[in-house]
PDB file of C-alpha atoms in Angstrom:
ATOM      1  CA  MET A  12     103.127  96.255 132.546  1.00 56.00           C
ATOM      2  CA  LYS A  13     100.997  98.227 134.327  1.00 54.00           C
ATOM      3  CA  GLU A  14     100.993 101.315 130.899  1.00 76.00           C
ATOM      4  CA  TYR A  15      99.068  98.917 128.839  1.00 79.00           C
ATOM      5  CA  TYR A  16      96.115  98.514 130.412  1.00 80.00           C
ATOM      6  CA  SER A  17      95.668 101.449 131.027  1.00 81.00           C
ATOM      7  CA  ILE A  18      96.315 102.693 127.935  1.00 84.00           C
ATOM      8  CA  LEU A  19      92.934 100.533 127.304  1.00 85.00           C
ATOM      9  CA  GLY A  20      91.333 101.953 129.842  1.00 84.00           C
ATOM     10  CA  LEU A  21      91.419  99.169 132.224  1.00 83.00           C
ATOM     11  CA  ASN A  22      92.289  98.021 135.769  1.00 80.00           C
ATOM     12  CA  GLU A  23      95.721  95.455 135.848  1.00 76.00           C
ATOM     13  CA  GLY A  24      95.134  92.339 136.109  1.00 74.00           C
ATOM     14  CA  ALA A  25      91.627  92.522 133.487  1.00 78.00           C
ATOM     15  CA  THR A  26      90.679  89.450 131.910  1.00 80.00           C
ATOM     16  CA  ALA A  27      91.893  88.289 127.234  1.00 77.00           C
ATOM     17  CA  ASP A  28      87.825  88.946 127.183  1.00 78.00           C
ATOM     18  CA  GLU A  29      88.374  92.455 128.567  1.00 83.00           C
ATOM     19  CA  VAL A  30      91.667  93.189 127.072  1.00 83.00           C
ATOM     20  CA  LYS A  31      89.964  92.477 123.163  1.00 83.00           C
ATOM     21  CA  LYS A  32      86.808  94.331 124.369  1.00 84.00           C
ATOM     22  CA  ALA A  33      88.530  97.417 124.926  1.00 84.00           C
ATOM     23  CA  TYR A  34      90.438  97.070 121.731  1.00 84.00           C
ATOM     24  CA  ARG A  35      87.983  96.828 119.154  1.00 81.00           C
ATOM     25  CA  LYS A  36      85.668 100.047 120.967  1.00 83.00           C
ATOM     26  CA  MET A  37      89.163 102.371 120.949  1.00 84.00           C
ATOM     27  CA  SER A  38      90.690 100.920 118.222  1.00 80.00           C
ATOM     28  CA  LYS A  39      86.771 102.098 116.315  1.00 76.00           C
ATOM     29  CA  LYS A  40      87.204 105.093 117.387  1.00 80.00           C
ATOM     30  CA  TYR A  41      90.603 106.399 116.231  1.00 81.00           C
ATOM     31  CA  HIS A  42      91.416 103.668 113.575  1.00 77.00           C
ATOM     32  CA  PRO A  43      93.254 105.832 110.736  1.00 74.00           C
ATOM     33  CA  ASP A  44      91.062 105.086 108.154  1.00 69.00           C
ATOM     34  CA  LEU A  45      87.928 106.877 109.987  1.00 72.00           C
ATOM     35  CA  ASN A  46      90.050 109.204 111.811  1.00 74.00           C
ATOM     36  CA  PRO A  47      92.128 110.907 108.179  1.00 72.00           C
ATOM     37  CA  ASN A  48      94.537 113.719 108.516  1.00 75.00           C
ATOM     38  CA  ASN A  49      94.661 113.077 111.947  1.00 79.00           C
ATOM     39  CA  LYS A  50      97.817 112.285 113.644  1.00 79.00           C
ATOM     40  CA  GLU A  51      96.797 112.621 117.119  1.00 81.00           C
ATOM     41  CA  ALA A  52      94.621 109.741 116.487  1.00 79.00           C
ATOM     42  CA  GLU A  53      97.015 108.134 114.275  1.00 81.00           C
ATOM     43  CA  GLU A  54      99.031 108.145 117.170  1.00 82.00           C
ATOM     44  CA  LYS A  55      96.659 106.753 120.185  1.00 84.00           C
ATOM     45  CA  PHE A  56      96.378 103.970 117.801  1.00 83.00           C
ATOM     46  CA  LYS A  57      99.176 102.751 117.388  1.00 83.00           C
ATOM     47  CA  GLN A  58      99.802 103.224 121.083  1.00 84.00           C
ATOM     48  CA  ILE A  59      96.453 100.721 121.453  1.00 83.00           C
ATOM     49  CA  SER A  60      97.035  98.912 119.152  1.00 83.00           C
ATOM     50  CA  GLU A  61     100.795  97.763 120.539  1.00 82.00           C
ATOM     51  CA  ALA A  62      98.473  97.552 124.335  1.00 82.00           C
ATOM     52  CA  TYR A  63      96.460  95.076 122.694  1.00 81.00           C
ATOM     53  CA  GLY A  64      99.376  93.177 121.340  1.00 76.00           C
ATOM     54  CA  ILE A  65     101.595  93.177 123.961  1.00 78.00           C
ATOM     55  CA  LEU A  66      98.617  92.257 126.725  1.00 78.00           C
ATOM     56  CA  THR A  67      97.336  89.525 124.661  1.00 72.00           C
ATOM     57  CA  GLY A  68     100.859  88.045 123.844  1.00 63.00           C
ATOM     58  CA  LYS A  69     100.251  88.619 120.028  1.00 57.00           C
ATOM     59  CA  GLN A  70     103.605  91.107 120.633  1.00 57.00           C
ATOM     60  CA  LYS A  71     107.114  91.295 122.778  1.00 51.00           C
ATOM     61  CA  PRO A  72     107.521  95.021 124.273  1.00 53.00           C
ATOM     62  CA  ASN A  73     108.788  97.654 121.459  1.00 51.00           C
ATOM     63  CA  ASN A  74     111.990  98.681 124.182  1.00 43.00           C
ATOM     64  CA  GLN A  75     112.256 101.952 122.528  1.00 39.00           C
ATOM     65  CA  ASN A  76     109.248 102.674 123.557  1.00 40.00           C
ATOM     66  CA  PRO A  77     109.380 104.985 127.291  1.00 34.00           C
ATOM     67  CA  LEU A  78     106.799 102.337 128.251  1.00 35.00           C
ATOM     68  CA  GLY A  79     108.944  99.206 127.980  1.00 41.00           C
ATOM     69  CA  GLY A  80     111.982 100.892 130.563  1.00 32.00           C
ATOM     70  CA  ASN A  81     116.141 100.427 129.584  1.00 31.00           C
ATOM     71  CA  PRO A  82     115.003 102.669 125.411  1.00 30.00           C
ATOM     72  CA  PHE A  83     118.996 100.177 124.443  1.00 29.00           C
ATOM     73  CA  GLY A  84     117.787  97.206 125.358  1.00 33.00           C
ATOM     74  CA  GLY A  85     119.431  95.320 127.427  1.00 34.00           C
ATOM     75  CA  ASN A  86     122.891  95.188 127.566  1.00 38.00           C
ATOM     76  CA  PRO A  87     123.850  98.752 126.325  1.00 37.00           C
ATOM     77  CA  PHE A  88     127.573  96.910 125.438  1.00 38.00           C
ATOM     78  CA  GLY A  89     127.379  94.672 123.621  1.00 37.00           C
ATOM     79  CA  GLY A  90     123.421  93.313 123.634  1.00 36.00           C
ATOM     80  CA  GLY A  91     120.750  93.278 121.498  1.00 37.00           C
ATOM     81  CA  GLY A  92     120.231  96.249 121.157  1.00 42.00           C
ATOM     82  CA  ARG A  93     123.141  97.481 119.111  1.00 62.00           C
ATOM     83  CA  VAL A  94     121.685  95.661 115.932  1.00 81.00           C
ATOM     84  CA  ARG A  95     119.795  98.226 113.934  1.00 87.00           C
ATOM     85  CA  PRO A  96     116.326  96.637 112.546  1.00 91.00           C
ATOM     86  CA  LEU A  97     116.704  95.269 108.472  1.00 93.00           C
ATOM     87  CA  LYS A  98     113.289  96.482 106.946  1.00 93.00           C
ATOM     88  CA  LEU A  99     112.826  95.762 104.062  1.00 94.00           C
ATOM     89  CA  ILE A 100     109.600  96.211 101.175  1.00 95.00           C
ATOM     90  CA  LEU A 101     107.460  93.080 101.123  1.00 95.00           C
ATOM     91  CA  GLU A 102     105.423  93.821  97.394  1.00 95.00           C
ATOM     92  CA  LEU A 103     101.985  92.238  97.439  1.00 95.00           C
ATOM     93  CA  SER A 104      99.002  92.224  95.119  1.00 95.00           C
ATOM     94  CA  ILE A 105      96.007  93.497  95.759  1.00 95.00           C
ATOM     95  CA  GLU A 106      94.434  90.212  95.501  1.00 95.00           C
ATOM     96  CA  GLU A 107      96.722  88.963  98.174  1.00 94.00           C
ATOM     97  CA  SER A 108      96.608  91.967 100.119  1.00 92.00           C
ATOM     98  CA  PHE A 109      92.352  91.209 100.066  1.00 93.00           C
ATOM     99  CA  TYR A 110      92.145  87.678 101.021  1.00 93.00           C
ATOM    100  CA  GLY A 111      95.778  86.869 103.015  1.00 90.00           C
ATOM    101  CA  LYS A 112      97.969  84.028 102.903  1.00 89.00           C
ATOM    102  CA  GLU A 113     100.813  82.351 103.155  1.00 93.00           C
ATOM    103  CA  LYS A 114     104.131  83.789 100.847  1.00 93.00           C
ATOM    104  CA  ILE A 115     107.484  82.245 100.955  1.00 95.00           C
ATOM    105  CA  VAL A 116     109.718  85.578 101.040  1.00 95.00           C
ATOM    106  CA  ASN A 117     113.601  85.583  99.760  1.00 96.00           C
ATOM    107  CA  TYR A 118     116.067  88.139 101.650  1.00 96.00           C
ATOM    108  CA  GLN A 119     120.142  88.427 102.298  1.00 96.00           C
ATOM    109  CA  ALA A 120     121.048  88.913 106.474  1.00 95.00           C
ATOM    110  CA  LYS A 121     124.607  88.747 107.656  1.00 94.00           C
ATOM    111  CA  ASP A 122     124.545  85.465 109.714  1.00 94.00           C
ATOM    112  CA  ASN A 123     127.048  84.021 111.775  1.00 92.00           C
ATOM    113  CA  CYS A 124     130.393  82.554 110.276  1.00 93.00           C
ATOM    114  CA  ASN A 125     130.435  79.506 109.880  1.00 93.00           C
ATOM    115  CA  ASN A 126     134.449  79.586 110.433  1.00 94.00           C
ATOM    116  CA  CYS A 127     134.893  80.847 113.033  1.00 92.00           C
ATOM    117  CA  ASN A 128     130.842  80.791 115.022  1.00 90.00           C
ATOM    118  CA  GLY A 129     130.601  83.846 114.971  1.00 88.00           C
ATOM    119  CA  GLU A 130     133.655  85.060 116.646  1.00 87.00           C
ATOM    120  CA  GLY A 131     135.295  87.070 114.185  1.00 88.00           C
ATOM    121  CA  GLY A 132     138.063  85.256 115.581  1.00 89.00           C
ATOM    122  CA  PHE A 133     140.949  82.060 117.202  1.00 92.00           C
ATOM    123  CA  GLU A 134     142.757  82.038 120.682  1.00 90.00           C
ATOM    124  CA  PRO A 135     140.922  84.479 122.622  1.00 89.00           C
ATOM    125  CA  GLN A 136     142.174  87.226 125.025  1.00 91.00           C
ATOM    126  CA  ASN A 137     140.776  89.812 127.299  1.00 91.00           C
ATOM    127  CA  CYS A 138     141.371  93.611 125.239  1.00 88.00           C
ATOM    128  CA  ASN A 139     144.565  95.101 127.197  1.00 87.00           C
ATOM    129  CA  GLN A 140     142.336  98.750 127.253  1.00 85.00           C
ATOM    130  CA  CYS A 141     139.369  97.678 129.000  1.00 87.00           C
ATOM    131  CA  GLY A 142     140.924  94.496 130.977  1.00 86.00           C
ATOM    132  CA  GLY A 143     137.487  91.987 129.328  1.00 84.00           C
ATOM    133  CA  ASN A 144     134.826  94.184 130.936  1.00 85.00           C
ATOM    134  CA  GLY A 145     133.635  95.372 127.138  1.00 80.00           C
ATOM    135  CA  HIS A 146     133.771  99.726 128.895  1.00 80.00           C
ATOM    136  CA  ILE A 147     135.712 101.934 130.158  1.00 84.00           C
ATOM    137  CA  GLN A 148     134.936 103.584 133.524  1.00 79.00           C
ATOM    138  CA  GLN A 149     135.231 107.597 132.696  1.00 76.00           C
ATOM    139  CA  GLY A 150     133.999 108.783 136.612  1.00 73.00           C
ATOM    140  CA  PRO A 151     130.245 108.387 137.006  1.00 72.00           C
ATOM    141  CA  PHE A 152     129.832 107.613 133.009  1.00 74.00           C
ATOM    142  CA  MET A 153     130.552 104.116 131.094  1.00 75.00           C
ATOM    143  CA  PHE A 154     131.765 103.752 127.455  1.00 76.00           C
ATOM    144  CA  ALA A 155     132.089 101.329 125.136  1.00 76.00           C
ATOM    145  CA  CYS A 156     135.607 100.572 124.557  1.00 80.00           C
ATOM    146  CA  ASN A 157     136.900 101.148 120.893  1.00 79.00           C
ATOM    147  CA  ASN A 158     139.508  98.388 121.464  1.00 80.00           C
ATOM    148  CA  CYS A 159     137.563  95.456 121.341  1.00 78.00           C
ATOM    149  CA  GLY A 160     134.456  97.015 119.878  1.00 71.00           C
ATOM    150  CA  GLY A 161     132.606  96.788 123.323  1.00 74.00           C
ATOM    151  CA  GLY A 162     132.915  92.830 123.965  1.00 77.00           C
ATOM    152  CA  GLY A 163     136.154  92.107 125.865  1.00 83.00           C
ATOM    153  CA  LYS A 164     137.848  90.016 123.078  1.00 84.00           C
ATOM    154  CA  LEU A 165     140.490  90.791 121.358  1.00 87.00           C
ATOM    155  CA  TYR A 166     142.321  87.729 119.102  1.00 86.00           C
ATOM    156  CA  LYS A 167     145.588  86.846 117.846  1.00 87.00           C
ATOM    157  CA  LYS A 168     144.500  85.404 114.448  1.00 90.00           C
ATOM    158  CA  VAL A 169     141.572  87.311 112.617  1.00 90.00           C
ATOM    159  CA  CYS A 170     139.205  84.783 110.938  1.00 91.00           C
ATOM    160  CA  TYR A 171     140.461  84.912 107.559  1.00 91.00           C
ATOM    161  CA  HIS A 172     136.333  84.256 106.167  1.00 91.00           C
ATOM    162  CA  CYS A 173     134.594  87.071 107.769  1.00 91.00           C
ATOM    163  CA  ASN A 174     137.831  89.025 108.475  1.00 89.00           C
ATOM    164  CA  GLY A 175     137.111  89.855 112.196  1.00 86.00           C
ATOM    165  CA  GLU A 176     133.141  90.451 111.727  1.00 87.00           C
ATOM    166  CA  GLY A 177     133.183  87.564 112.955  1.00 89.00           C
ATOM    167  CA  SER A 178     129.485  88.082 109.812  1.00 92.00           C
ATOM    168  CA  THR A 179     128.615  87.058 106.181  1.00 94.00           C
ATOM    169  CA  LEU A 180     126.133  87.382 103.260  1.00 94.00           C
ATOM    170  CA  LYS A 181     124.202  85.070 103.344  1.00 96.00           C
ATOM    171  CA  ASN A 182     120.268  83.712 101.409  1.00 96.00           C
ATOM    172  CA  LYS A 183     118.073  83.452 104.109  1.00 96.00           C
ATOM    173  CA  GLU A 184     114.523  82.503 103.900  1.00 96.00           C
ATOM    174  CA  ILE A 185     111.149  82.416 105.601  1.00 95.00           C
ATOM    175  CA  LYS A 186     106.752  81.652 106.025  1.00 94.00           C
ATOM    176  CA  ILE A 187     105.275  84.583 105.635  1.00 92.00           C
ATOM    177  CA  LYS A 188     101.381  85.050 107.081  1.00 90.00           C
ATOM    178  CA  ILE A 189     100.480  87.387 105.367  1.00 90.00           C
ATOM    179  CA  PRO A 190      96.354  88.671 106.893  1.00 87.00           C
ATOM    180  CA  LYS A 191      93.317  89.681 105.007  1.00 87.00           C
ATOM    181  CA  GLY A 192      92.762  93.225 105.018  1.00 87.00           C
ATOM    182  CA  ILE A 193      96.902  94.364 105.626  1.00 87.00           C
ATOM    183  CA  THR A 194      97.386  97.760 103.627  1.00 87.00           C
ATOM    184  CA  GLU A 195     100.379 100.124 102.342  1.00 88.00           C
ATOM    185  CA  GLY A 196     102.661 100.836 104.074  1.00 88.00           C
ATOM    186  CA  THR A 197     101.693  98.302 107.445  1.00 88.00           C
ATOM    187  CA  MET A 198     104.756  97.273 108.729  1.00 87.00           C
ATOM    188  CA  PHE A 199     105.164  94.583 110.975  1.00 84.00           C
ATOM    189  CA  LYS A 200     108.138  92.830 113.006  1.00 89.00           C
ATOM    190  CA  TYR A 201     109.624  89.172 112.683  1.00 91.00           C
ATOM    191  CA  PRO A 202     112.478  89.029 115.906  1.00 91.00           C
ATOM    192  CA  ASN A 203     115.575  88.020 115.956  1.00 91.00           C
ATOM    193  CA  ILE A 204     115.839  87.106 111.376  1.00 94.00           C
ATOM    194  CA  GLY A 205     117.766  90.173 110.840  1.00 94.00           C
ATOM    195  CA  ASN A 206     121.577  90.794 111.243  1.00 94.00           C
ATOM    196  CA  PHE A 207     124.436  89.280 112.892  1.00 92.00           C
ATOM    197  CA  VAL A 208     126.071  91.325 114.732  1.00 87.00           C
ATOM    198  CA  LYS A 209     128.837  90.082 117.176  1.00 81.00           C
ATOM    199  CA  GLY A 210     128.659  90.004 121.188  1.00 75.00           C
ATOM    200  CA  SER A 211     125.093  90.873 119.863  1.00 80.00           C
ATOM    201  CA  GLY A 212     122.924  87.632 118.518  1.00 87.00           C
ATOM    202  CA  HIS A 213     120.508  88.044 115.455  1.00 91.00           C
ATOM    203  CA  GLY A 214     118.394  91.345 115.096  1.00 91.00           C
ATOM    204  CA  ASP A 215     114.628  92.190 113.672  1.00 92.00           C
ATOM    205  CA  VAL A 216     113.392  92.298 111.092  1.00 93.00           C
ATOM    206  CA  TYR A 217     110.676  95.000 109.865  1.00 92.00           C
ATOM    207  CA  PHE A 218     108.798  93.846 106.851  1.00 93.00           C
ATOM    208  CA  ILE A 219     106.726  97.635 105.128  1.00 93.00           C
ATOM    209  CA  ILE A 220     104.591  96.158 102.849  1.00 92.00           C
ATOM    210  CA  ARG A 221     104.053  98.177  99.405  1.00 94.00           C
ATOM    211  CA  ILE A 222     100.907  97.375  97.191  1.00 94.00           C
ATOM    212  CA  LYS A 223     101.815  96.242  93.344  1.00 95.00           C
ATOM    213  CA  PRO A 224      99.459  98.921  90.841  1.00 95.00           C
ATOM    214  CA  HIS A 225      96.500  96.858  89.545  1.00 96.00           C
ATOM    215  CA  LYS A 226      94.450  97.218  86.148  1.00 95.00           C
ATOM    216  CA  ILE A 227      90.943  97.323  87.038  1.00 96.00           C
ATOM    217  CA  TYR A 228      91.217  98.432  91.463  1.00 96.00           C
ATOM    218  CA  SER A 229      93.292 100.930  93.226  1.00 94.00           C
ATOM    219  CA  MET A 230      93.628 101.095  97.232  1.00 92.00           C
ATOM    220  CA  ASP A 231      91.998 104.030  99.404  1.00 90.00           C
ATOM    221  CA  GLY A 232      92.712 103.049 103.529  1.00 87.00           C
ATOM    222  CA  LEU A 233      90.572  99.767 103.604  1.00 90.00           C
ATOM    223  CA  ASN A 234      88.433 101.104  99.977  1.00 93.00           C
ATOM    224  CA  LEU A 235      89.005 100.317  96.599  1.00 95.00           C
ATOM    225  CA  LYS A 236      88.269 102.610  93.888  1.00 96.00           C
ATOM    226  CA  ARG A 237      88.274 100.943  90.022  1.00 96.00           C
ATOM    227  CA  ASN A 238      86.147 102.412  87.211  1.00 97.00           C
ATOM    228  CA  LEU A 239      83.657  99.996  85.597  1.00 97.00           C
ATOM    229  CA  ASP A 240      82.875 100.006  81.575  1.00 96.00           C
ATOM    230  CA  VAL A 241      78.844 100.970  80.589  1.00 96.00           C
ATOM    231  CA  PRO A 242      77.969 102.149  77.077  1.00 95.00           C
ATOM    232  CA  ILE A 243      76.729 105.511  76.367  1.00 94.00           C
ATOM    233  CA  LEU A 244      72.438 104.375  75.779  1.00 94.00           C
ATOM    234  CA  ASP A 245      73.162 102.216  79.566  1.00 95.00           C
ATOM    235  CA  ILE A 246      74.174 105.344  81.534  1.00 95.00           C
ATOM    236  CA  LEU A 247      71.536 107.344  79.495  1.00 93.00           C
ATOM    237  CA  LEU A 248      68.313 104.244  79.294  1.00 94.00           C
ATOM    238  CA  GLY A 249      69.126 102.852  83.086  1.00 95.00           C
ATOM    239  CA  VAL A 250      70.381  98.917  83.272  1.00 96.00           C
ATOM    240  CA  ASP A 251      71.218  96.277  85.649  1.00 96.00           C
ATOM    241  CA  LYS A 252      75.140  96.234  85.403  1.00 96.00           C
ATOM    242  CA  GLU A 253      76.382  92.621  86.779  1.00 96.00           C
ATOM    243  CA  PHE A 254      80.982  92.755  87.278  1.00 96.00           C
ATOM    244  CA  GLU A 255      82.824  90.938  89.216  1.00 94.00           C
ATOM    245  CA  THR A 256      84.386  92.446  92.338  1.00 94.00           C
ATOM    246  CA  LEU A 257      86.897  90.186  94.635  1.00 94.00           C
ATOM    247  CA  SER A 258      84.322  89.179  96.986  1.00 91.00           C
ATOM    248  CA  GLY A 259      82.251  88.054  93.891  1.00 93.00           C
ATOM    249  CA  LYS A 260      79.936  88.945  91.100  1.00 94.00           C
ATOM    250  CA  LEU A 261      77.627  91.679  91.556  1.00 94.00           C
ATOM    251  CA  LYS A 262      74.620  93.804  90.493  1.00 95.00           C
ATOM    252  CA  ILE A 263      73.997  97.416  90.541  1.00 96.00           C
ATOM    253  CA  LYS A 264      71.246  99.583  89.601  1.00 96.00           C
ATOM    254  CA  ILE A 265      72.265 102.468  87.168  1.00 96.00           C
ATOM    255  CA  PRO A 266      69.262 104.386  87.047  1.00 96.00           C
ATOM    256  CA  LYS A 267      68.421 105.970  83.739  1.00 94.00           C
ATOM    257  CA  LEU A 268      69.591 109.450  82.782  1.00 93.00           C
ATOM    258  CA  SER A 269      72.395 108.830  85.455  1.00 94.00           C
ATOM    259  CA  GLU A 270      75.377 111.854  84.795  1.00 93.00           C
ATOM    260  CA  ILE A 271      78.103 110.526  83.764  1.00 90.00           C
ATOM    261  CA  ASN A 272      81.581 109.751  85.518  1.00 92.00           C
ATOM    262  CA  LYS A 273      79.119 109.085  88.660  1.00 95.00           C
ATOM    263  CA  THR A 274      80.602 107.026  91.739  1.00 96.00           C
ATOM    264  CA  PHE A 275      78.299 104.186  93.418  1.00 97.00           C
ATOM    265  CA  ARG A 276      79.374 103.542  97.096  1.00 96.00           C
ATOM    266  CA  LEU A 277      79.203  99.724  98.471  1.00 95.00           C
ATOM    267  CA  ARG A 278      79.487 100.092 102.025  1.00 94.00           C
ATOM    268  CA  GLY A 279      81.710  96.929 103.312  1.00 92.00           C
ATOM    269  CA  MET A 280      82.865  95.494 100.101  1.00 94.00           C
ATOM    270  CA  GLY A 281      86.007  97.003 100.358  1.00 93.00           C
ATOM    271  CA  PHE A 282      88.918  95.160 102.688  1.00 92.00           C
ATOM    272  CA  LEU A 283      88.805  93.648 106.604  1.00 89.00           C
ATOM    273  CA  ASP A 284      91.043  94.897 108.739  1.00 82.00           C
ATOM    274  CA  GLU A 285      91.181  91.311 111.124  1.00 77.00           C
ATOM    275  CA  GLN A 286      92.303  93.398 114.070  1.00 74.00           C
ATOM    276  CA  THR A 287      89.179  95.899 114.286  1.00 80.00           C
ATOM    277  CA  ASN A 288      86.776  94.516 111.961  1.00 83.00           C
ATOM    278  CA  ILE A 289      86.074  96.961 110.264  1.00 87.00           C
ATOM    279  CA  LYS A 290      85.298  96.997 106.494  1.00 90.00           C
ATOM    280  CA  GLY A 291      85.770  99.233 103.966  1.00 92.00           C
ATOM    281  CA  ASP A 292      83.945  99.933 100.970  1.00 95.00           C
ATOM    282  CA  LEU A 293      83.737  99.994  97.190  1.00 96.00           C
ATOM    283  CA  TYR A 294      83.678 103.007  95.326  1.00 97.00           C
ATOM    284  CA  VAL A 295      82.241 102.178  91.438  1.00 97.00           C
ATOM    285  CA  THR A 296      82.869 104.836  88.401  1.00 97.00           C
ATOM    286  CA  ILE A 297      80.860 105.477  86.058  1.00 96.00           C
ATOM    287  CA  ASN A 298      83.209 105.666  82.878  1.00 96.00           C
ATOM    288  CA  PRO A 299      81.098 105.648  79.745  1.00 96.00           C
ATOM    289  CA  ILE A 300      81.855 103.451  76.825  1.00 95.00           C
ATOM    290  CA  VAL A 301      81.016 105.719  73.076  1.00 94.00           C
ATOM    291  CA  PRO A 302      81.798 104.414  69.830  1.00 93.00           C
ATOM    292  CA  LYS A 303      84.533 104.542  67.895  1.00 93.00           C
ATOM    293  CA  GLU A 304      82.385 104.737  64.463  1.00 94.00           C
ATOM    294  CA  LEU A 305      78.803 104.777  63.161  1.00 94.00           C
ATOM    295  CA  SER A 306      77.213 103.315  60.641  1.00 95.00           C
ATOM    296  CA  ASN A 307      74.500 105.406  58.011  1.00 95.00           C
ATOM    297  CA  VAL A 308      71.909 103.794  59.935  1.00 95.00           C
ATOM    298  CA  GLU A 309      73.113 104.943  63.435  1.00 93.00           C
ATOM    299  CA  GLU A 310      74.829 108.306  62.284  1.00 92.00           C
ATOM    300  CA  HIS A 311      70.604 108.991  61.145  1.00 93.00           C
ATOM    301  CA  LYS A 312      68.990 108.438  64.416  1.00 92.00           C
ATOM    302  CA  LEU A 313      71.414 110.362  66.218  1.00 91.00           C
ATOM    303  CA  ASN A 314      71.084 113.174  63.760  1.00 91.00           C
ATOM    304  CA  GLU A 315      67.446 112.930  64.506  1.00 91.00           C
ATOM    305  CA  LEU A 316      67.469 112.738  68.109  1.00 90.00           C
ATOM    306  CA  LYS A 317      69.927 116.565  67.841  1.00 88.00           C
ATOM    307  CA  ASN A 318      66.835 117.518  66.859  1.00 87.00           C
ATOM    308  CA  LEU A 319      63.657 116.168  69.281  1.00 90.00           C
ATOM    309  CA  PRO A 320      63.787 118.445  72.092  1.00 89.00           C
ATOM    310  CA  ASN A 321      66.294 116.869  75.433  1.00 87.00           C
ATOM    311  CA  PHE A 322      68.990 116.968  73.109  1.00 84.00           C
ATOM    312  CA  LYS A 323      69.133 120.399  72.140  1.00 77.00           C
ATOM    313  CA  HIS A 324      71.704 122.749  73.292  1.00 68.00           C
TER     314      HIS A 324
END
């Protein structure tokens, strides 16, 4: 636990407020959106995020992290560390990721067999190869027993329902709280709701966020990007253009003689990362609208313009 305080630059036993302040300060410095293509900053951000989660009780220590101790996660001969985590893609719309919401997710995972209660068979007896220990000693080393799979037991009758595995595939459902500002590639863990392995229990589920394509917006980290249709004459003459954003209606001033495809940066109008309180920006690019046909009068007026000094090549 001491190492987690050290990562945040704190002494062991620091208060919750001190942990929170240190996390906010360091996360702003090392946040990936502020350090693009910086692997060192990205790794540092992961470390301080894990330290913050563990010290505040929001996350359990990662047993595969050297700071967490045993890399096998408990008993290497039948403990929970032998269950591989289940990784699932969770698709969200941009609106869902921007506003946050509670979402019901249906998935499939192996669960303990109802017929044999997860044992894989009936009438258990100690394994004749390991004597019920689940492992075999060879010199200074111990190895999981291949005969019983590390469980220490064999069964006279194999469960026909699960073919001795102790688990069957089942449909599951979970309610997930999607925080505001969650972005593409974010991964978060729900412990002990994944696949069941006999002698090891349930594994974890990792949900990996994928943002579905949107007809208006695209995402770049915490930033939002969109095009805004503007008539060509409004671009030349200037206009106050009102349009909808994910935060509500907004009006921008397009100066006269603006460049075609000019991009406006609207600070703080992108995604909000609730953990770090960092806001992204909204980038609005002008998309000129050109008429698809002209009346005789319109064509005549445009030909007149062609002969004026500012419209000559």
